[in-house]
PDB file of C-alpha atoms in Angstrom:
ATOM      1  CA  MET A   1      50.651 -39.708  98.566  1.00 55.00           C
ATOM      2  CA  GLY A   2      53.494 -38.296  96.739  1.00 72.00           C
ATOM      3  CA  GLN A   3      56.941 -40.115  95.717  1.00 92.00           C
ATOM      4  CA  ILE A   4      58.071 -43.054  97.512  1.00 94.00           C
ATOM      5  CA  THR A   5      61.878 -43.945  98.181  1.00 96.00           C
ATOM      6  CA  GLU A   6      63.646 -47.541  99.176  1.00 96.00           C
ATOM      7  CA  ASP A   7      66.018 -46.531 101.515  1.00 96.00           C
ATOM      8  CA  THR A   8      68.264 -48.901 103.720  1.00 96.00           C
ATOM      9  CA  LEU A   9      69.513 -48.730 107.161  1.00 96.00           C
ATOM     10  CA  TYR A  10      71.901 -50.473 109.427  1.00 96.00           C
ATOM     11  CA  GLN A  11      74.423 -50.207 106.819  1.00 94.00           C
ATOM     12  CA  GLY A  12      72.483 -51.886 103.701  1.00 95.00           C
ATOM     13  CA  ARG A  13      71.082 -54.377 105.845  1.00 97.00           C
ATOM     14  CA  VAL A  14      67.599 -53.290 106.400  1.00 98.00           C
ATOM     15  CA  THR A  15      65.170 -52.080 103.651  1.00 98.00           C
ATOM     16  CA  LEU A  16      62.577 -49.273 104.249  1.00 98.00           C
ATOM     17  CA  PHE A  17      60.276 -48.054 102.027  1.00 97.00           C
ATOM     18  CA  GLN A  18      58.915 -44.582 103.092  1.00 94.00           C
ATOM     19  CA  PRO A  19      57.650 -41.086 101.647  1.00 92.00           C
ATOM     20  CA  GLU A  20      59.788 -38.921 100.031  1.00 85.00           C
ATOM     21  CA  LYS A  21      58.627 -35.974 101.995  1.00 80.00           C
ATOM     22  CA  GLY A  22      56.549 -35.939 105.376  1.00 74.00           C
ATOM     23  CA  PHE A  23      57.318 -38.405 108.252  1.00 73.00           C
ATOM     24  CA  ARG A  24      60.299 -40.435 107.247  1.00 79.00           C
ATOM     25  CA  ALA A  25      62.382 -42.560 109.472  1.00 86.00           C
ATOM     26  CA  SER A  26      64.988 -40.501 111.955  1.00 88.00           C
ATOM     27  CA  THR A  27      67.426 -40.878 114.272  1.00 94.00           C
ATOM     28  CA  ASP A  28      64.309 -41.232 116.985  1.00 96.00           C
ATOM     29  CA  SER A  29      63.602 -44.779 115.062  1.00 96.00           C
ATOM     30  CA  LEU A  30      66.680 -46.185 115.395  1.00 97.00           C
ATOM     31  CA  MET A  31      67.194 -44.640 119.071  1.00 98.00           C
ATOM     32  CA  LEU A  32      64.017 -46.611 119.829  1.00 98.00           C
ATOM     33  CA  ALA A  33      65.170 -49.878 118.368  1.00 98.00           C
ATOM     34  CA  ALA A  34      68.660 -49.834 120.185  1.00 98.00           C
ATOM     35  CA  ALA A  35      66.899 -49.259 123.066  1.00 99.00           C
ATOM     36  CA  LEU A  36      65.148 -53.012 122.977  1.00 98.00           C
ATOM     37  CA  PRO A  37      66.135 -55.264 125.095  1.00 96.00           C
ATOM     38  CA  GLU A  38      67.059 -58.788 123.332  1.00 92.00           C
ATOM     39  CA  LYS A  39      64.789 -61.780 123.858  1.00 91.00           C
ATOM     40  CA  SER A  40      64.863 -65.362 122.990  1.00 91.00           C
ATOM     41  CA  GLY A  41      61.579 -65.604 121.743  1.00 94.00           C
ATOM     42  CA  GLY A  42      58.328 -64.133 122.901  1.00 98.00           C
ATOM     43  CA  ALA A  43      55.869 -61.368 120.710  1.00 98.00           C
ATOM     44  CA  ALA A  44      56.984 -57.721 120.557  1.00 99.00           C
ATOM     45  CA  LEU A  45      54.738 -54.945 119.866  1.00 99.00           C
ATOM     46  CA  GLU A  46      54.958 -51.481 118.247  1.00 98.00           C
ATOM     47  CA  ILE A  47      51.986 -48.843 118.747  1.00 97.00           C
ATOM     48  CA  GLY A  48      52.148 -46.392 116.442  1.00 95.00           C
ATOM     49  CA  CYS A  49      54.696 -47.816 113.502  1.00 96.00           C
ATOM     50  CA  GLY A  50      54.223 -45.719 110.502  1.00 94.00           C
ATOM     51  CA  CYS A  51      56.037 -46.744 107.528  1.00 95.00           C
ATOM     52  CA  GLY A  52      58.232 -48.882 109.753  1.00 97.00           C
ATOM     53  CA  GLY A  53      61.733 -47.535 110.750  1.00 97.00           C
ATOM     54  CA  ALA A  54      61.614 -48.568 113.941  1.00 98.00           C
ATOM     55  CA  LEU A  55      59.923 -51.824 113.434  1.00 98.00           C
ATOM     56  CA  MET A  56      62.361 -53.040 110.685  1.00 98.00           C
ATOM     57  CA  THR A  57      65.354 -51.995 112.568  1.00 98.00           C
ATOM     58  CA  ALA A  58      63.523 -54.008 115.646  1.00 98.00           C
ATOM     59  CA  ALA A  59      62.822 -56.843 113.782  1.00 98.00           C
ATOM     60  CA  PHE A  60      66.624 -57.003 113.055  1.00 98.00           C
ATOM     61  CA  ARG A  61      67.874 -56.835 115.858  1.00 97.00           C
ATOM     62  CA  LEU A  62      65.041 -59.229 117.874  1.00 97.00           C
ATOM     63  CA  SER A  63      65.614 -62.119 115.514  1.00 96.00           C
ATOM     64  CA  GLN A  64      64.226 -64.371 117.536  1.00 96.00           C
ATOM     65  CA  MET A  65      60.714 -62.401 118.354  1.00 98.00           C
ATOM     66  CA  GLN A  66      57.449 -62.417 116.370  1.00 98.00           C
ATOM     67  CA  VAL A  67      56.615 -58.296 115.919  1.00 99.00           C
ATOM     68  CA  THR A  68      53.520 -56.896 115.595  1.00 99.00           C
ATOM     69  CA  GLY A  69      53.383 -52.980 114.271  1.00 98.00           C
ATOM     70  CA  VAL A  70      50.227 -51.281 114.176  1.00 98.00           C
ATOM     71  CA  ASP A  71      49.569 -47.712 112.614  1.00 96.00           C
ATOM     72  CA  ILE A  72      46.040 -45.949 112.434  1.00 94.00           C
ATOM     73  CA  ASP A  73      47.069 -44.858 108.681  1.00 93.00           C
ATOM     74  CA  ALA A  74      46.736 -46.845 106.016  1.00 95.00           C
ATOM     75  CA  VAL A  75      49.298 -45.734 103.747  1.00 94.00           C
ATOM     76  CA  MET A  76      52.251 -46.193 106.407  1.00 95.00           C
ATOM     77  CA  THR A  77      51.041 -49.800 107.510  1.00 96.00           C
ATOM     78  CA  ASP A  78      51.100 -50.546 103.358  1.00 97.00           C
ATOM     79  CA  LEU A  79      54.387 -49.442 102.980  1.00 97.00           C
ATOM     80  CA  ALA A  80      55.561 -50.897 106.268  1.00 98.00           C
ATOM     81  CA  ARG A  81      54.414 -54.114 104.724  1.00 98.00           C
ATOM     82  CA  GLN A  82      56.201 -53.507 101.431  1.00 98.00           C
ATOM     83  CA  SER A  83      59.375 -52.957 104.400  1.00 98.00           C
ATOM     84  CA  VAL A  84      58.414 -56.254 105.798  1.00 99.00           C
ATOM     85  CA  SER A  85      58.199 -58.428 102.395  1.00 98.00           C
ATOM     86  CA  SER A  86      61.548 -56.915 100.917  1.00 98.00           C
ATOM     87  CA  ASN A  87      63.602 -57.715 104.347  1.00 98.00           C
ATOM     88  CA  ASN A  88      62.144 -61.375 104.105  1.00 98.00           C
ATOM     89  CA  PHE A  89      60.150 -60.900 107.751  1.00 98.00           C
ATOM     90  CA  LYS A  90      56.906 -62.129 106.840  1.00 97.00           C
ATOM     91  CA  ASP A  91      57.214 -65.378 108.383  1.00 97.00           C
ATOM     92  CA  ARG A  92      57.548 -63.374 112.154  1.00 98.00           C
ATOM     93  CA  VAL A  93      56.609 -59.750 111.396  1.00 99.00           C
ATOM     94  CA  SER A  94      53.139 -58.376 110.797  1.00 98.00           C
ATOM     95  CA  VAL A  95      51.871 -54.770 110.479  1.00 98.00           C
ATOM     96  CA  GLU A  96      47.856 -54.107 111.415  1.00 98.00           C
ATOM     97  CA  THR A  97      45.954 -50.886 110.819  1.00 97.00           C
ATOM     98  CA  GLY A  98      44.061 -49.569 113.545  1.00 95.00           C
ATOM     99  CA  ASN A  99      43.263 -47.039 116.306  1.00 92.00           C
ATOM    100  CA  ALA A 100      46.079 -48.635 118.941  1.00 90.00           C
ATOM    101  CA  ALA A 101      43.216 -47.928 121.467  1.00 90.00           C
ATOM    102  CA  GLU A 102      40.719 -50.081 119.839  1.00 93.00           C
ATOM    103  CA  TRP A 103      42.988 -52.701 118.654  1.00 95.00           C
ATOM    104  CA  VAL A 104      44.403 -53.662 121.919  1.00 96.00           C
ATOM    105  CA  ARG A 105      40.852 -54.182 123.521  1.00 95.00           C
ATOM    106  CA  ASP A 106      41.452 -57.810 122.828  1.00 96.00           C
ATOM    107  CA  LYS A 107      44.730 -58.187 123.456  1.00 97.00           C
ATOM    108  CA  GLU A 108      45.206 -57.591 127.252  1.00 97.00           C
ATOM    109  CA  ASN A 109      48.493 -59.366 128.515  1.00 98.00           C
ATOM    110  CA  ARG A 110      49.404 -60.578 125.366  1.00 98.00           C
ATOM    111  CA  PHE A 111      53.314 -59.299 124.429  1.00 99.00           C
ATOM    112  CA  ASP A 112      56.288 -59.771 125.631  1.00 98.00           C
ATOM    113  CA  LEU A 113      58.041 -56.266 124.855  1.00 99.00           C
ATOM    114  CA  VAL A 114      55.992 -53.364 123.896  1.00 99.00           C
ATOM    115  CA  PHE A 115      57.400 -50.100 122.277  1.00 99.00           C
ATOM    116  CA  ALA A 116      56.629 -46.838 120.528  1.00 98.00           C
ATOM    117  CA  ASN A 117      57.560 -43.072 119.727  1.00 95.00           C
ATOM    118  CA  PRO A 118      54.260 -41.580 120.268  1.00 92.00           C
ATOM    119  CA  PRO A 119      53.141 -38.453 118.078  1.00 85.00           C
ATOM    120  CA  TYR A 120      54.791 -35.452 119.580  1.00 78.00           C
ATOM    121  CA  PHE A 121      51.939 -33.162 119.691  1.00 60.00           C
ATOM    122  CA  GLU A 122      47.856 -33.167 120.491  1.00 53.00           C
ATOM    123  CA  PRO A 123      45.494 -31.589 118.044  1.00 46.00           C
ATOM    124  CA  GLY A 124      44.933 -27.919 119.488  1.00 47.00           C
ATOM    125  CA  ARG A 125      47.544 -27.581 121.375  1.00 47.00           C
ATOM    126  CA  ILE A 126      50.177 -26.292 118.602  1.00 41.00           C
ATOM    127  CA  SER A 127      49.404 -25.088 114.980  1.00 42.00           C
ATOM    128  CA  ALA A 128      49.237 -28.407 113.259  1.00 44.00           C
ATOM    129  CA  PRO A 129      51.823 -29.257 110.525  1.00 41.00           C
ATOM    130  CA  GLY A 130      51.375 -30.478 106.898  1.00 45.00           C
ATOM    131  CA  ALA A 131      49.307 -33.366 105.964  1.00 46.00           C
ATOM    132  CA  GLU A 132      52.197 -35.111 105.359  1.00 46.00           C
ATOM    133  CA  LYS A 133      53.323 -35.149 108.657  1.00 45.00           C
ATOM    134  CA  ALA A 134      50.262 -35.255 110.374  1.00 44.00           C
ATOM    135  CA  GLY A 135      50.436 -38.596 111.750  1.00 44.00           C
ATOM    136  CA  ALA A 136      54.135 -38.707 113.342  1.00 41.00           C
ATOM    137  CA  TYR A 137      53.183 -35.305 115.337  1.00 35.00           C
ATOM    138  CA  LEU A 138      49.638 -34.992 116.354  1.00 41.00           C
ATOM    139  CA  GLU A 139      48.395 -37.535 118.682  1.00 45.00           C
ATOM    140  CA  SER A 140      44.931 -39.171 117.344  1.00 59.00           C
ATOM    141  CA  LEU A 141      45.003 -40.451 121.067  1.00 75.00           C
ATOM    142  CA  SER A 142      46.482 -38.673 123.747  1.00 88.00           C
ATOM    143  CA  LEU A 143      49.972 -39.358 125.562  1.00 92.00           C
ATOM    144  CA  ASP A 144      48.474 -40.849 128.042  1.00 93.00           C
ATOM    145  CA  GLY A 145      45.963 -43.161 126.332  1.00 92.00           C
ATOM    146  CA  TRP A 146      48.725 -44.252 124.221  1.00 93.00           C
ATOM    147  CA  ILE A 147      50.937 -45.022 126.856  1.00 96.00           C
ATOM    148  CA  LYS A 148      47.811 -46.591 129.212  1.00 96.00           C
ATOM    149  CA  ALA A 149      47.583 -48.659 125.683  1.00 96.00           C
ATOM    150  CA  MET A 150      50.980 -50.112 125.741  1.00 97.00           C
ATOM    151  CA  ALA A 151      50.620 -51.206 129.147  1.00 97.00           C
ATOM    152  CA  PHE A 152      47.406 -52.650 128.475  1.00 97.00           C
ATOM    153  CA  ALA A 153      48.949 -54.902 125.590  1.00 98.00           C
ATOM    154  CA  ALA A 154      52.173 -55.901 127.818  1.00 98.00           C
ATOM    155  CA  LYS A 155      51.978 -58.791 129.687  1.00 98.00           C
ATOM    156  CA  PRO A 156      52.847 -58.381 133.635  1.00 97.00           C
ATOM    157  CA  ARG A 157      56.443 -57.660 134.001  1.00 96.00           C
ATOM    158  CA  ALA A 158      57.045 -56.991 130.565  1.00 98.00           C
ATOM    159  CA  PRO A 159      59.011 -54.119 129.709  1.00 98.00           C
ATOM    160  CA  ILE A 160      57.665 -50.701 128.095  1.00 98.00           C
ATOM    161  CA  VAL A 161      59.978 -48.801 126.027  1.00 99.00           C
ATOM    162  CA  ILE A 162      59.396 -45.198 124.867  1.00 98.00           C
ATOM    163  CA  ILE A 163      61.037 -42.488 123.108  1.00 98.00           C
ATOM    164  CA  HIS A 164      60.047 -39.052 123.259  1.00 98.00           C
ATOM    165  CA  ARG A 165      60.341 -34.887 123.847  1.00 97.00           C
ATOM    166  CA  ALA A 166      62.366 -34.531 126.819  1.00 98.00           C
ATOM    167  CA  ALA A 167      59.674 -31.736 127.578  1.00 97.00           C
ATOM    168  CA  GLU A 168      56.961 -34.664 128.376  1.00 97.00           C
ATOM    169  CA  LEU A 169      58.924 -36.344 130.561  1.00 98.00           C
ATOM    170  CA  ALA A 170      56.901 -35.282 133.824  1.00 97.00           C
ATOM    171  CA  ARG A 171      53.687 -36.281 132.123  1.00 96.00           C
ATOM    172  CA  ILE A 172      55.335 -39.622 130.703  1.00 97.00           C
ATOM    173  CA  LEU A 173      56.495 -40.465 134.498  1.00 97.00           C
ATOM    174  CA  ALA A 174      52.884 -39.480 135.847  1.00 95.00           C
ATOM    175  CA  VAL A 175      51.374 -42.192 133.536  1.00 95.00           C
ATOM    176  CA  LEU A 176      54.058 -45.127 133.880  1.00 96.00           C
ATOM    177  CA  ASP A 177      54.513 -44.595 137.649  1.00 93.00           C
ATOM    178  CA  ARG A 178      50.566 -45.850 138.304  1.00 93.00           C
ATOM    179  CA  LEU A 179      51.198 -49.052 135.679  1.00 95.00           C
ATOM    180  CA  THR A 180      54.865 -49.625 135.934  1.00 96.00           C
ATOM    181  CA  GLY A 181      57.636 -50.202 138.231  1.00 95.00           C
ATOM    182  CA  GLU A 182      61.363 -50.371 137.729  1.00 96.00           C
ATOM    183  CA  ILE A 183      61.692 -46.928 135.468  1.00 98.00           C
ATOM    184  CA  THR A 184      64.860 -45.802 133.957  1.00 98.00           C
ATOM    185  CA  VAL A 185      65.176 -42.937 131.981  1.00 99.00           C
ATOM    186  CA  LEU A 186      68.029 -42.088 129.825  1.00 99.00           C
ATOM    187  CA  PRO A 187      68.209 -38.244 128.236  1.00 99.00           C
ATOM    188  CA  ILE A 188      69.600 -37.872 124.779  1.00 99.00           C
ATOM    189  CA  ALA A 189      71.456 -34.887 124.224  1.00 98.00           C
ATOM    190  CA  PRO A 190      72.628 -33.220 120.813  1.00 98.00           C
ATOM    191  CA  LYS A 191      75.995 -32.234 122.134  1.00 98.00           C
ATOM    192  CA  HIS A 192      78.318 -32.568 126.129  1.00 97.00           C
ATOM    193  CA  GLY A 193      76.639 -29.705 128.130  1.00 96.00           C
ATOM    194  CA  GLU A 194      73.050 -29.280 125.883  1.00 98.00           C
ATOM    195  CA  ASP A 195      70.168 -30.088 127.329  1.00 98.00           C
ATOM    196  CA  ALA A 196      68.496 -33.419 126.511  1.00 98.00           C
ATOM    197  CA  ARG A 197      66.064 -32.907 123.545  1.00 97.00           C
ATOM    198  CA  ARG A 198      64.582 -36.279 123.762  1.00 98.00           C
ATOM    199  CA  VAL A 199      64.150 -39.163 126.130  1.00 99.00           C
ATOM    200  CA  LEU A 200      63.912 -43.189 126.358  1.00 99.00           C
ATOM    201  CA  VAL A 201      61.597 -44.487 129.208  1.00 99.00           C
ATOM    202  CA  ARG A 202      61.522 -47.664 130.165  1.00 98.00           C
ATOM    203  CA  GLY A 203      59.351 -49.450 132.945  1.00 97.00           C
ATOM    204  CA  ARG A 204      58.334 -53.041 133.774  1.00 97.00           C
ATOM    205  CA  LYS A 205      54.257 -53.749 133.731  1.00 97.00           C
ATOM    206  CA  GLY A 206      53.146 -54.232 137.265  1.00 93.00           C
ATOM    207  CA  LEU A 207      55.654 -54.051 139.199  1.00 91.00           C
ATOM    208  CA  ARG A 208      56.045 -52.202 142.703  1.00 80.00           C
ATOM    209  CA  ARG A 209      57.032 -48.917 142.286  1.00 74.00           C
ATOM    210  CA  GLY A 210      60.883 -47.878 143.061  1.00 79.00           C
ATOM    211  CA  GLU A 211      63.170 -45.275 142.724  1.00 87.00           C
ATOM    212  CA  VAL A 212      63.451 -43.912 139.153  1.00 94.00           C
ATOM    213  CA  ARG A 213      66.852 -44.336 137.731  1.00 97.00           C
ATOM    214  CA  LEU A 214      67.773 -41.345 135.685  1.00 98.00           C
ATOM    215  CA  LEU A 215      70.802 -41.881 133.797  1.00 98.00           C
ATOM    216  CA  ALA A 216      73.924 -39.957 132.336  1.00 98.00           C
ATOM    217  CA  PRO A 217      73.048 -38.537 129.064  1.00 98.00           C
ATOM    218  CA  LEU A 218      73.641 -40.323 125.578  1.00 98.00           C
ATOM    219  CA  VAL A 219      75.473 -37.735 123.195  1.00 98.00           C
ATOM    220  CA  THR A 220      74.901 -38.107 119.689  1.00 98.00           C
ATOM    221  CA  HIS A 221      77.310 -35.473 118.654  1.00 98.00           C
ATOM    222  CA  THR A 222      80.620 -34.043 119.136  1.00 98.00           C
ATOM    223  CA  ALA A 223      81.557 -30.471 119.536  1.00 96.00           C
ATOM    224  CA  ASP A 224      82.298 -30.324 115.665  1.00 96.00           C
ATOM    225  CA  GLY A 225      78.926 -32.101 114.878  1.00 95.00           C
ATOM    226  CA  GLU A 226      80.260 -35.394 113.678  1.00 97.00           C
ATOM    227  CA  ALA A 227      78.210 -38.458 115.170  1.00 97.00           C
ATOM    228  CA  SER A 228      79.525 -39.304 118.285  1.00 98.00           C
ATOM    229  CA  GLU A 229      80.643 -42.783 119.191  1.00 98.00           C
ATOM    230  CA  ALA A 230      77.787 -43.713 120.598  1.00 98.00           C
ATOM    231  CA  LEU A 231      75.342 -42.667 117.418  1.00 98.00           C
ATOM    232  CA  ASP A 232      77.601 -44.026 115.326  1.00 98.00           C
ATOM    233  CA  ALA A 233      77.026 -47.368 116.953  1.00 98.00           C
ATOM    234  CA  ILE A 234      73.424 -47.456 117.177  1.00 98.00           C
ATOM    235  CA  ARG A 235      73.193 -46.725 113.197  1.00 97.00           C
ATOM    236  CA  HIS A 236      75.130 -49.911 112.896  1.00 97.00           C
ATOM    237  CA  GLY A 237      72.504 -51.566 114.624  1.00 96.00           C
ATOM    238  CA  ARG A 238      74.054 -52.275 118.087  1.00 97.00           C
ATOM    239  CA  ALA A 239      72.073 -52.092 121.443  1.00 98.00           C
ATOM    240  CA  ILE A 240      72.296 -48.944 123.724  1.00 98.00           C
ATOM    241  CA  ASP A 241      73.340 -50.575 127.200  1.00 96.00           C
ATOM    242  CA  TRP A 242      71.207 -49.188 129.577  1.00 97.00           C
TER     243      TRP A 242
END
């Protein structure tokens, strides 16, 4: 691994240790954390936490929950643990190293909230990125398997929240429709009038199927490229109302 940087999120309120190059916390991480429903107590799980971009900001927002992150990359989980310590989250945030599908086997129906930003591509479907980005962009587990692991670990009726490429929405819904109900989709578009590039998707485990709610897009930038009010609020640690 190369150089490590110590950065801050939420205007200096959250510290994050991450690689100088490769997979770093992004707007996707902040979007995911902002999309999580606040709960008074209980346990939350992030599958594929990486170095902890979404995990740390989620832990900051969900201050009354015990939060666990799991990732297959030991280098990333070591960095996430450094961030846990730096943010004084040790009493309620833990980071585990392991393959998600194997890690959840003895954790069925355990978590009150499960969230993830699954890797964006599967091995063999595209040309592989550099090794430093492989964990973020290549699935060690298929997207279907990733979502099934999330649902397995969630308690009945618990929310499952995912951020992913908009191009994969049909695939995500095909899996979630079998496992969850009350599915809501929030497209994320870079500017008004442009196609969404990301989607936030939420379902609740085990509920009856119903109509999928497709919301108006969340737009991240103005026409001149400045951050929108919605994105600025997310960067300040505010929740997405959806």
